[in-house]
XYZ file of C-alpha atoms in Angstrom:
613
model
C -27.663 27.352 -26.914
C -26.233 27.121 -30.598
C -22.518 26.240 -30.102
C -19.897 23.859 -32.130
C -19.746 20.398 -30.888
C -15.870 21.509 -29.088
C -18.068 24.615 -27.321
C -20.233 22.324 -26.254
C -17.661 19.505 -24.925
C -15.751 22.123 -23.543
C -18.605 24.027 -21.679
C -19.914 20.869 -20.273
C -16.105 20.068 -18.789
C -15.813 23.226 -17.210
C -19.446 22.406 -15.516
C -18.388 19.347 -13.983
C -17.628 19.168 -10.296
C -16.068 16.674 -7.792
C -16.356 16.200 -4.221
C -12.947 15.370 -2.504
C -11.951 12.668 0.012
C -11.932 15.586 2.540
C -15.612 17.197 0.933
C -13.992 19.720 -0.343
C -15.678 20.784 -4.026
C -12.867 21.092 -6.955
C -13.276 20.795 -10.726
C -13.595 17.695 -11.679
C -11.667 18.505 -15.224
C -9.015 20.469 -13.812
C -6.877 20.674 -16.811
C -6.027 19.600 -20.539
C -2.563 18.919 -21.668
C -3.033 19.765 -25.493
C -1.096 18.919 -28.515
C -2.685 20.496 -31.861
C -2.171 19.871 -34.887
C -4.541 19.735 -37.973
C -7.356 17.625 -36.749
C -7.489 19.389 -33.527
C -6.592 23.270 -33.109
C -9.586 24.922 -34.686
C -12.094 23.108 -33.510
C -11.427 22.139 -29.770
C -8.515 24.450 -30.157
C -10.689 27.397 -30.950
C -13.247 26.227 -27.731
C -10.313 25.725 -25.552
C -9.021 29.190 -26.002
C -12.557 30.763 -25.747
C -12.461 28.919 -21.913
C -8.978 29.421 -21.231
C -9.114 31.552 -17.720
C -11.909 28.301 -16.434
C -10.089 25.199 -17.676
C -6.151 25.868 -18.142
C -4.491 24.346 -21.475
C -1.091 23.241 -20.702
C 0.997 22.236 -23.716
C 3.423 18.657 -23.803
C 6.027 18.075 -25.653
C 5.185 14.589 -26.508
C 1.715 13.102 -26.475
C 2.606 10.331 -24.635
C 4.320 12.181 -21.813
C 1.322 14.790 -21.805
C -1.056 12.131 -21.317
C 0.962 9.857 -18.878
C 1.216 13.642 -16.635
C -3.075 13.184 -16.781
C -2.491 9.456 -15.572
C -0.251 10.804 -12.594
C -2.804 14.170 -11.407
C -5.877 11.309 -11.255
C -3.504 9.082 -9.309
C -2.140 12.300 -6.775
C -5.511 12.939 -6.320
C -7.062 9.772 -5.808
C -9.411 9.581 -8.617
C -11.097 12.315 -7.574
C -10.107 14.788 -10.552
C -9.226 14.226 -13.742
C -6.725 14.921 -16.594
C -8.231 15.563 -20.297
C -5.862 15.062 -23.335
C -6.221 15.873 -26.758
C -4.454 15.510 -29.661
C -4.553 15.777 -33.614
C -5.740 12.206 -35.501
C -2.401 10.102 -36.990
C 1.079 9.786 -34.905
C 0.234 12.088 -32.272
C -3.070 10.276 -31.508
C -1.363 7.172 -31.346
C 1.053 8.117 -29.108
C -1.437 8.240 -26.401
C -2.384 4.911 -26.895
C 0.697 3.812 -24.038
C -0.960 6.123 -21.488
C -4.145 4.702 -22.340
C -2.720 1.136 -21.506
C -1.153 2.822 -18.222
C -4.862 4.009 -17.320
C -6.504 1.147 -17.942
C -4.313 -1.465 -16.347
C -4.206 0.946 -13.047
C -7.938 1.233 -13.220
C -7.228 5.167 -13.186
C -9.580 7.724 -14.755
C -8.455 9.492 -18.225
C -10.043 12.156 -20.329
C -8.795 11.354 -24.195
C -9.779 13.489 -27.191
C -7.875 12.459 -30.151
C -9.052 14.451 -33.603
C -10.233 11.978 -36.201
C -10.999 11.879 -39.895
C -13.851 13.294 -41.861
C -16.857 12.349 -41.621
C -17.871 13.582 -45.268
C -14.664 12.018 -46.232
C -15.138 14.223 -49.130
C -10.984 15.509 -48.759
C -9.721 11.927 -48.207
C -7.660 10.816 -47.945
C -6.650 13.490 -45.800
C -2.923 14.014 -43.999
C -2.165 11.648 -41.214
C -4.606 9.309 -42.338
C -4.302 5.676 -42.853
C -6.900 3.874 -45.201
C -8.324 0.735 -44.855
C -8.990 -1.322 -48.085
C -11.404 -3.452 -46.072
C -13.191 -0.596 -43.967
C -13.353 2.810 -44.825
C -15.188 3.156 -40.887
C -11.823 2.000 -38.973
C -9.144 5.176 -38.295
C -6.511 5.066 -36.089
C -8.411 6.251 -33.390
C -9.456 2.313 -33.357
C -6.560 1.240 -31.962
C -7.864 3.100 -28.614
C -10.554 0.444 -27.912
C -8.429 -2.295 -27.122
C -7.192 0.233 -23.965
C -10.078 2.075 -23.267
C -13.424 1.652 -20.317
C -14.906 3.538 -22.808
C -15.282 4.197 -26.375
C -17.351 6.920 -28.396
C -16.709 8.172 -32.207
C -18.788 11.676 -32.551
C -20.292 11.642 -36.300
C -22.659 13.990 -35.022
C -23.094 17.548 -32.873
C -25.704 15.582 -30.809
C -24.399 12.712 -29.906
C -22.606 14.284 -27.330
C -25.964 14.526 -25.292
C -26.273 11.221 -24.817
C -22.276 9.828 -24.702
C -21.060 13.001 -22.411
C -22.785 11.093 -18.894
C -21.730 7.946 -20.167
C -18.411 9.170 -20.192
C -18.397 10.473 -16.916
C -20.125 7.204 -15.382
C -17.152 5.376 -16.164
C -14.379 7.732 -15.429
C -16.159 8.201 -11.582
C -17.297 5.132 -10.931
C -14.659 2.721 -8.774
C -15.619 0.065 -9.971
C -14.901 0.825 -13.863
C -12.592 3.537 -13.504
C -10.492 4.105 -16.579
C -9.902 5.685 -19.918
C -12.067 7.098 -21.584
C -11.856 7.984 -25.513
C -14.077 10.046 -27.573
C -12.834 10.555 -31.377
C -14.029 13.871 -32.461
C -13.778 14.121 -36.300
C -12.288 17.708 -37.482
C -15.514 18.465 -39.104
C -17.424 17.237 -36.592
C -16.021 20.287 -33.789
C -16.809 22.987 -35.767
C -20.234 21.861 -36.682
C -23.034 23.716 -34.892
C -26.029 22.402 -32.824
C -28.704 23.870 -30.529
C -28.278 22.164 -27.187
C -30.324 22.573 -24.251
C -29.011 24.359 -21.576
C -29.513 21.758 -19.128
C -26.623 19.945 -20.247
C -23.875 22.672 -19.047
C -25.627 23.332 -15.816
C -22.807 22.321 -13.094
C -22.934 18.969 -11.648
C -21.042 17.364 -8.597
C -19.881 13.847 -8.666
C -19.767 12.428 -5.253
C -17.941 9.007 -4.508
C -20.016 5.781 -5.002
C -19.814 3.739 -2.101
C -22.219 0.524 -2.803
C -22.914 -1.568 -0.039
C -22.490 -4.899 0.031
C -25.225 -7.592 -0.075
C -25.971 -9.031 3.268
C -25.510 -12.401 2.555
C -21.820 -12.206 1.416
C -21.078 -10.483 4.334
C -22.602 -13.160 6.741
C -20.797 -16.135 4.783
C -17.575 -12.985 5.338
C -17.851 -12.842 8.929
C -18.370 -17.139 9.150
C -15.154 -17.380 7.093
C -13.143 -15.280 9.627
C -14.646 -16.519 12.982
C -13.726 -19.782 11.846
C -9.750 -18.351 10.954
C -7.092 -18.788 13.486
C -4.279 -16.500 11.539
C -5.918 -14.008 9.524
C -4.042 -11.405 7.100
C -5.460 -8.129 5.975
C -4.166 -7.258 2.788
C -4.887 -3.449 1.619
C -4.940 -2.406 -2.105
C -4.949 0.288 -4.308
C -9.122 0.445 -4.160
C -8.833 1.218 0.044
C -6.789 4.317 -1.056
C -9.160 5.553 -3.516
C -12.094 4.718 -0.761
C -10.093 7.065 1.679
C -10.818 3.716 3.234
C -7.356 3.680 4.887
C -8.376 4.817 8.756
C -11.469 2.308 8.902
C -9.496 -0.636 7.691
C -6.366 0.106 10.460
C -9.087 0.503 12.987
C -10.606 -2.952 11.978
C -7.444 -4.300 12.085
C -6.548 -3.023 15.752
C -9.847 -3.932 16.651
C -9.600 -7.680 15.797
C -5.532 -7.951 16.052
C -5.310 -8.852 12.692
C -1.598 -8.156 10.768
C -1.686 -6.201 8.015
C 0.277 -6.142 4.412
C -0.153 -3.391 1.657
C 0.149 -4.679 -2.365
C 2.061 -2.180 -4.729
C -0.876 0.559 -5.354
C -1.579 0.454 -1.081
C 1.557 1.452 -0.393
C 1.956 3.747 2.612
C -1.696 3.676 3.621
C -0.113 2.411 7.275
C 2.448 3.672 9.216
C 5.722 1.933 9.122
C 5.965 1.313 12.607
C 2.539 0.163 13.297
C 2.992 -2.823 15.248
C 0.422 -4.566 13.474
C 2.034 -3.555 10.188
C 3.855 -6.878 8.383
C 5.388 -4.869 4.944
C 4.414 -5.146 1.467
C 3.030 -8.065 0.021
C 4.944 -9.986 -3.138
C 7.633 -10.085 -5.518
C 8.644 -6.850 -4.922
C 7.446 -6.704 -1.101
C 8.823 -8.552 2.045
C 10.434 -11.275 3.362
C 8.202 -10.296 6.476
C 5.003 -9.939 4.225
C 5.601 -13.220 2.449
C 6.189 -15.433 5.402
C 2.791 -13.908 6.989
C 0.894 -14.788 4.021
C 2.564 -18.467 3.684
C 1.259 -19.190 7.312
C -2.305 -17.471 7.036
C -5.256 -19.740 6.590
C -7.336 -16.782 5.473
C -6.588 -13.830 3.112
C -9.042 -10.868 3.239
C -8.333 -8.885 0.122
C -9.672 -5.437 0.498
C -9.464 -3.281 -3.045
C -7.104 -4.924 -4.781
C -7.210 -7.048 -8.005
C -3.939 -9.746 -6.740
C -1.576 -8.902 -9.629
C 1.223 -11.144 -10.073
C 3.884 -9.570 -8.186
C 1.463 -9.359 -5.129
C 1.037 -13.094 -5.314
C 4.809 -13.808 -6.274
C 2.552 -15.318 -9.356
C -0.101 -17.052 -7.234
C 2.602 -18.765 -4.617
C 2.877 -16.588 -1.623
C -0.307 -18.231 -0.124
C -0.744 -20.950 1.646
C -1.955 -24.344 -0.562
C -5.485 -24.453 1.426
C -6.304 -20.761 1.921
C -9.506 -18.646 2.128
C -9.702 -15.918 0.272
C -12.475 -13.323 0.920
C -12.505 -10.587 -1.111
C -13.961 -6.946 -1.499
C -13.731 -4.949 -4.494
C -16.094 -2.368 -5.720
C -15.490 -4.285 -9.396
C -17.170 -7.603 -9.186
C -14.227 -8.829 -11.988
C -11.469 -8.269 -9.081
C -13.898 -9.538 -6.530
C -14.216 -13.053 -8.047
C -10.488 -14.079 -8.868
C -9.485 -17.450 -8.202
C -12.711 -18.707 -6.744
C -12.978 -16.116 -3.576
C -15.275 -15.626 -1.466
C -16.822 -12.122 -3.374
C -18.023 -9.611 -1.672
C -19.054 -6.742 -4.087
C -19.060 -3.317 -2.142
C -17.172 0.442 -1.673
C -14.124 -0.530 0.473
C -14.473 2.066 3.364
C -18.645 0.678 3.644
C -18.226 -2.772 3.657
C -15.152 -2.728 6.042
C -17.575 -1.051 8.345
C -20.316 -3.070 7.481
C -17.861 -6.338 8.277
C -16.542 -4.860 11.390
C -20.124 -4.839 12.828
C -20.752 -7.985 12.748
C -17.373 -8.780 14.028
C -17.606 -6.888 17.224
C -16.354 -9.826 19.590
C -13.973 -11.536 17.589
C -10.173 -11.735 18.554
C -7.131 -13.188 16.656
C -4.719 -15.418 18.903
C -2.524 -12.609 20.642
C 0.621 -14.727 18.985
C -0.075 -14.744 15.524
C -0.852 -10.904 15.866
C 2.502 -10.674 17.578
C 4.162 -12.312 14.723
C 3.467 -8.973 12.089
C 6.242 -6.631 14.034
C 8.315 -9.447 15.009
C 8.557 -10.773 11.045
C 8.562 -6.855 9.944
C 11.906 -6.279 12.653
C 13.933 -9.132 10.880
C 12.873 -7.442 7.433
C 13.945 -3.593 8.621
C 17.150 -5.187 10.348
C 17.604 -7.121 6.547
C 17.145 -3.182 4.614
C 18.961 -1.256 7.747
C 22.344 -3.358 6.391
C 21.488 -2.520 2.893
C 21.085 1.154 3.035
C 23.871 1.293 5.617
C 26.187 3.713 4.484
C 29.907 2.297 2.487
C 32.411 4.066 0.617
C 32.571 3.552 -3.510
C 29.539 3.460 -5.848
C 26.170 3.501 -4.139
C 23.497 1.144 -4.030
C 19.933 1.788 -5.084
C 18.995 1.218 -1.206
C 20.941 3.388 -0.046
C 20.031 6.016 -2.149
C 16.223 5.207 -1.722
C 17.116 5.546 2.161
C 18.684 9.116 1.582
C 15.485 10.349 0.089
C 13.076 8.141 2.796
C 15.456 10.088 5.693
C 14.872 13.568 4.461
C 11.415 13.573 2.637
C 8.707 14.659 5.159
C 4.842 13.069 5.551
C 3.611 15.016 3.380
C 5.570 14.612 0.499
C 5.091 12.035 -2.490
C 7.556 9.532 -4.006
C 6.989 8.176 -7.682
C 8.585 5.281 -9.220
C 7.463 2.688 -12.469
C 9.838 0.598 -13.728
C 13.184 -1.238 -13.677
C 14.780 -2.225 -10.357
C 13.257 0.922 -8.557
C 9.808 -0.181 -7.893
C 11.249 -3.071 -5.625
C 13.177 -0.663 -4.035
C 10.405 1.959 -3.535
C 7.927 -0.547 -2.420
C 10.054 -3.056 -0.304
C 12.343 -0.710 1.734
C 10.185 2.612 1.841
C 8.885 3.383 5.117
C 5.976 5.459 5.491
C 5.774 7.801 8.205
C 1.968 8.798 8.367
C -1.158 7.351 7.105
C -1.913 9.332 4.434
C -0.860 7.630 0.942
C 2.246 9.462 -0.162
C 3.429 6.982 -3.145
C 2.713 6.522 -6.735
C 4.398 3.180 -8.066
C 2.916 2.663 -11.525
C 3.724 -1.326 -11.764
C 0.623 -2.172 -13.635
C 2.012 -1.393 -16.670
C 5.302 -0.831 -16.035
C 5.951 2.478 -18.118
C 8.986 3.340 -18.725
C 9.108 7.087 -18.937
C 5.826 7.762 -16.633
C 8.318 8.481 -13.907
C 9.463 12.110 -15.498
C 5.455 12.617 -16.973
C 3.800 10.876 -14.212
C 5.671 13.495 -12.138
C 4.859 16.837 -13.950
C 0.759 15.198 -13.332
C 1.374 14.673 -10.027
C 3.646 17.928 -9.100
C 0.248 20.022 -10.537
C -2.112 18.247 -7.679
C 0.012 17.334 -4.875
C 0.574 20.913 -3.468
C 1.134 19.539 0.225
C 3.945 18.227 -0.132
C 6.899 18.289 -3.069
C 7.302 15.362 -5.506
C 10.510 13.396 -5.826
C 10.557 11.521 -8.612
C 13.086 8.265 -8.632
C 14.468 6.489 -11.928
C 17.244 4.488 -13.456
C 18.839 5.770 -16.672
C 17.043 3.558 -19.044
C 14.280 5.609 -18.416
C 15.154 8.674 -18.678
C 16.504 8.234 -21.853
C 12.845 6.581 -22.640
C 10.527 9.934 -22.453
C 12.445 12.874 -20.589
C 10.774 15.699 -22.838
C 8.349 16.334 -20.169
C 10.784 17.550 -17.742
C 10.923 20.425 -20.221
C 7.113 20.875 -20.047
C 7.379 21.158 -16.101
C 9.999 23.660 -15.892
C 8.309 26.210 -18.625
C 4.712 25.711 -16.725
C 6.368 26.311 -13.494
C 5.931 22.708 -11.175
C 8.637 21.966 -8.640
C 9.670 18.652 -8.721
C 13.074 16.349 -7.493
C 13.873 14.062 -10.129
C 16.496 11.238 -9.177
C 18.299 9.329 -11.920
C 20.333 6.465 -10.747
C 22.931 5.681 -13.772
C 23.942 1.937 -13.757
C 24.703 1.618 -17.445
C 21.641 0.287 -19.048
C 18.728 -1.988 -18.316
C 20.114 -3.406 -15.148
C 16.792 -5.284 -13.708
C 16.097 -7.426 -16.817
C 19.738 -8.234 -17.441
C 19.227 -9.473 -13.615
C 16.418 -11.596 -15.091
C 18.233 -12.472 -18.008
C 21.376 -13.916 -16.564
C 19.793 -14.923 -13.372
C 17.907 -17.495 -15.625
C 21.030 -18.628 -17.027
C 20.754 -16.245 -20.357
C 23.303 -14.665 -21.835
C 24.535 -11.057 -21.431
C 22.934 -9.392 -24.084
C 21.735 -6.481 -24.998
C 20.646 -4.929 -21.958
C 23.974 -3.628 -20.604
C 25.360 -0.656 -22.363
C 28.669 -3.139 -22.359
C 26.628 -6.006 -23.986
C 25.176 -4.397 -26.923
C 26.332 -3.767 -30.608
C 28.320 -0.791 -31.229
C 30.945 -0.062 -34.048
C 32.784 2.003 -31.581
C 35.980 1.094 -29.138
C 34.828 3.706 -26.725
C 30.792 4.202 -27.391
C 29.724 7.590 -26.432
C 27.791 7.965 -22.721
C 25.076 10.406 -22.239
C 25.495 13.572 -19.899
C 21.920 13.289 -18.064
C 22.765 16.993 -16.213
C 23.830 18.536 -19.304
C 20.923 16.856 -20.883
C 19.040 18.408 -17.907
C 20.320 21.559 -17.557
C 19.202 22.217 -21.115
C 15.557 21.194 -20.683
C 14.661 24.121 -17.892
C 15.767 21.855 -14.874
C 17.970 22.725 -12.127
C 20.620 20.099 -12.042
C 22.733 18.876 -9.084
C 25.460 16.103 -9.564
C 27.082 13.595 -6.800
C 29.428 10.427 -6.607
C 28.735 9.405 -3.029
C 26.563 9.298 -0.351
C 27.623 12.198 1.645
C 27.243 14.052 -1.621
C 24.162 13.098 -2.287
C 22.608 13.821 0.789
C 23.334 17.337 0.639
C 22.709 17.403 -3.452
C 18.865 15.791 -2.605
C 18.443 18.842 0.480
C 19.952 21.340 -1.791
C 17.647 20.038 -4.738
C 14.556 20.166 -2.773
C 15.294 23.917 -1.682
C 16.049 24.939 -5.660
C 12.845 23.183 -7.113
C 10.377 25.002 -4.436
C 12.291 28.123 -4.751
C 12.443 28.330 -8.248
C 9.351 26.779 -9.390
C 10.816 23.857 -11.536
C 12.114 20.738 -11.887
C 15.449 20.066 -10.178
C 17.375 16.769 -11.657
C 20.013 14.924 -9.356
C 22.390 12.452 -11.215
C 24.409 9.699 -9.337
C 26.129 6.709 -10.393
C 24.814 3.363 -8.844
C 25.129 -0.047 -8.501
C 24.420 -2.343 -11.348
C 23.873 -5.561 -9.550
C 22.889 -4.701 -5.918
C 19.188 -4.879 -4.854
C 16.358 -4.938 -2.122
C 14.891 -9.061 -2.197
C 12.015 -10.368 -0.922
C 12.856 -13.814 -1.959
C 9.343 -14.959 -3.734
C 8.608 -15.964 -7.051
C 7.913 -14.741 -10.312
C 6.826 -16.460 -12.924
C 8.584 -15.889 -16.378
C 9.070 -18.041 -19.498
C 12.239 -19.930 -19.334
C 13.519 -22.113 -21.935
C 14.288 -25.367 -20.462
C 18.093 -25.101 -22.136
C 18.647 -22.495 -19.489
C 19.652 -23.067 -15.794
C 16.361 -21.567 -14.528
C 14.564 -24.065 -16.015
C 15.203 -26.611 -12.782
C 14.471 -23.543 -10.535
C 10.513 -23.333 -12.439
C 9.957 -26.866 -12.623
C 10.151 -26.795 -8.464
C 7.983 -23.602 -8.140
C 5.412 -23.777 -11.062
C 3.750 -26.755 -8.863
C 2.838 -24.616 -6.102
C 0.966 -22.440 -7.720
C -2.734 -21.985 -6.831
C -5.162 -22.549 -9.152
C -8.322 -22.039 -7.773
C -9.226 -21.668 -4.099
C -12.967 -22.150 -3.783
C -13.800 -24.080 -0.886
């Protein structure tokens, strides 16, 4: 079949299938979010246009927000689809390099096809490009490899034969997920080749589930027969599993409490009475004093970042930690006991050989009895209080009147501790995309348009402080001309409340975070009208200054996005200094001239180093 190398990339996307948590069969390139410019538009431009009615093209507005909205469809739909995003070589390539980093730290699967420089190099240099006086091999397009599972430069039509399952052995496989970046130089896409016909043929990629190897899970079961208090901790990798329902039925089985990390969130049901809360910095007081007590940890799916550890302090000094991870590199951490296996298999596989097992009825008892104190602690925080509201309060607004189905969406700032500590799930399915690997700024608007294209069940509220908004808010635009309902909530506090918290908690300074503390030549600075702002992009836009106000603006915004097929944006004043704590510790660089400095000198001892036993 004699096509250009972009026919034959873009004929081998469309043939690509996935198999869904549920078995249903779906594309598994369901769209591309397209910038062009030079280095791009006639080549996979031309290919992408030729395809149009089997793989739909939806334009950005910034290639950073365009790609971040890829990040958030492969999160809504649990790794099982995937986002593609291309864009010309120079600025606009770079600018995906941030969703790249988002990808790869949340071990989620991206699609990136930046245009790159000639091959021939007989125009150079060319426009956009940036030449190296010590290697004329090194573009911009470099820069991708430090964030990327996967890394491919096309100099040839052919190449793709061999790269193309590469590509896709990384971006399915859980234990590697990630980006993926293949640099397609201009010349290169409109360059014929005769390839066989066997490479478009349509392929379905099924979920790998490895099991584990015997012996780890003998030396597994050992480790918890021999444990008197037990704690189940559930990660992002159980959601991506579908692992959820066998790891809640272990759990019941043995009596073991449960806590969720940041990317598990709302795989168990609030009220489950072996449910303890979320686990860290950003978790539960309930979650925290579970895991300070337990003498073993089993890890399922998660790679124990810092805020689930509170920095490697929430455990107890002499610990067991058992692991499984599909990635060996997460299984390993900190000397654990590794067990290398798909989540939802070796859970069964474990529960087995586990059959007779039971934790002490007390300590089992202690999950709801810890999680009461902790919903007691938020029920006074959201509780309702004339005068400006709180960011509880307004996260317990949105937690009263979304429904089971729908999905919440949060990254950085003060809102992730909100989201995380005081949201309560009401089903079992996993309804919540907190991006706190990287900590984007901005994925919460493009994060959201991704998301409000594959969650269909439910509608997407989006939740974010004004910092940013004002980060990467073009997207909104790119949501209301496609057509995706959405809720966006900004909560205005006046600047970049959560690090000034860390700032001056620490004994810094005010500076520079708050809108008050920063340099301005004016006596009144200037403040920005978000639902004017808004209102101008496409969105619907809804305004309140209290709770009973925004309770009917959130109902009211909800009915306008679905109705009118776009994004609706609710603004509301909050609190600058009022937030959800789970009391554990983080641990930041602090000068020993500041009064924090006493505070890290007591904690930094605690931390674990290394737990094999």
């Amino acid at each position: 079949m004699k096509l250009t190398a972009a026919q034959a990339l873009v004929a081998w996307l469309v043939a690509q299938r996935s198999e869904t948590l549920d078995g249903r069969e779906v594309p598994l390139f369901p769209a591309v979010f397209g910038i062009f410019g030079h280095g791009n538009v006639l080549g996979l431009g031309t290919a992408l246009h030729e395809r149009r009615d089997e793989i739909p093209v939806w334009r950005g507005q910034t290639e950073q927000g365009m790609a971040l909205a890829a990040v958030g469809y492969a999160k809504a739909t649990h790794r099982r689809q995937i986002g593609v995003a291309t864009s010309s070589i120079g600025p606009g390539a770079l600018n995906m390099v941030t969703a790249a980093g988002v990808a790869h730290a949340n071990r989620l699967p991206l699609l990136l096809l930046p245009g790159d420089t000639f091959t021939t190099r007989a125009p150079d240099p060319v426009l956009q490009q940036v030449e190296h006086f010590g290697d004329a091999t090194a573009t911009v397009n470099d820069a991708f490899r430090a964030v990327s599972r996967y890394f491919d430069r096309i100099t040839r039509p052919e190449q793709l034969i061999s790269t193309l399952p590469q590509a896709v052995r990384v971006l399915t496989d859980p234990a590697e997920a990630g980006p993926v970046t293949l640099a397609l130089p201009q010349d290169i896409q409109a360059e014929t080749y005769d390839f066989p016909d066997a490479l478009f043929e349509p392929v379905v990629h099924r979920i790998l589930r490895p099991r584990a190897d015997e012996r780890s899970l003998a030396d597994a079961e050992a480790a918890l027969r021999n444990s008197a208090r037990p704690l189940l901790v559930l990660g992002g990798g159980v959601r991506y599993s579908g692992a959820g329902r066998t790891a809640l039925e272990f759990a019941e089985r043995h009596g073991i409490p449960i806590v969720e990390t940041t990317a598990g969130r709302t795989l168990v049901p609030h009220v489950h009475p072996l449910y303890a809360g979320p686990l860290g910095v950003t978790g539960s007081t309930s979650a925290n004093a579970l895991a300070a007590e337990a003498d073993l940890v089993l890890a399922v799916g998660t790679r124990l970042q810092d805020f689930t550890t509170a920095s490697w302090t929430v455990f107890a000094p002499e610990v067991r930690l058992v692991t499984i991870n599909a990635a060996r590199f997460d299984a390993v951490k900190h000397g654990a006991l590794a067990i290398v296996g798909d989540a939802d298999a070796t859970v069964r596989d474990l529960a087995e050989r586990t059959q007779q097992w039971q934790v002490d009825p007390e300590w089992t008892a202690r999950a709801a009895a810890e999680r009461s104190t902790w919903d007691a602690h938020v029920d006074k925080l959201r509780a309702h209080t004339l005068g400006t509201p709180s960011y509880a309060q307004v996260v317990g607004l949105v937690n009263e009147l979304s429904g089971p189905n729908d999905y919440v969406m949060t990254a950085s700032g003060g809102m992730p501790g909100e989201l995380v500590g005081g949201w309560r799930a009401t089903g079992g399915a996993p309804t919540m995309d907190v991006e706190y690997g990287f900590s984007c700024m901005g994925y919460e608007l493009a994060g959201a348009w991704g998301a409000a294209m594959a969650h269909t069940d439910g509608l997407v509220t989006t939740m974010l402080g004004d910092g940013s908004y004002l980060m990467l808010n073009s997207e909104l635009f790119s949501a209301a001309f496609a057509g995706h309902p959405l809720v966006a909530v900004v909560c205005d506090n006046d600047g970049y409340a959560v690090i000034a918290r860390l700032q001056e908690g620490q004994g810094g300074a005010p500076f520079n975070n708050f809108y008050a503390d920063c340099r301005t030549t004016h006596d009144e600075p200037p403040r920005v009208d978000f639902a004017g702002h808004a209102r101008a992009l496409g969105c619907a836009v809804f305004t309140a200054t209290d709770l009973a106000e925004f309770r009917d603006a959130y109902a009211e915004a909800r009915a306008t996005a679905v109705r009118e097929s776009r994004p609706a944006v609710l603004v509301i004043r909050t609190q600058p200094s009022s937030w959800t704590e789970a009391g554990a510790w983080w641990e930041v660089g602090v000068p020993e001239h500041l009064s924090g400095s006493a505070a890290y000198a007591e904690a930094k001892p605690r931390q674990l180093r290394y737990l094999q036993h």
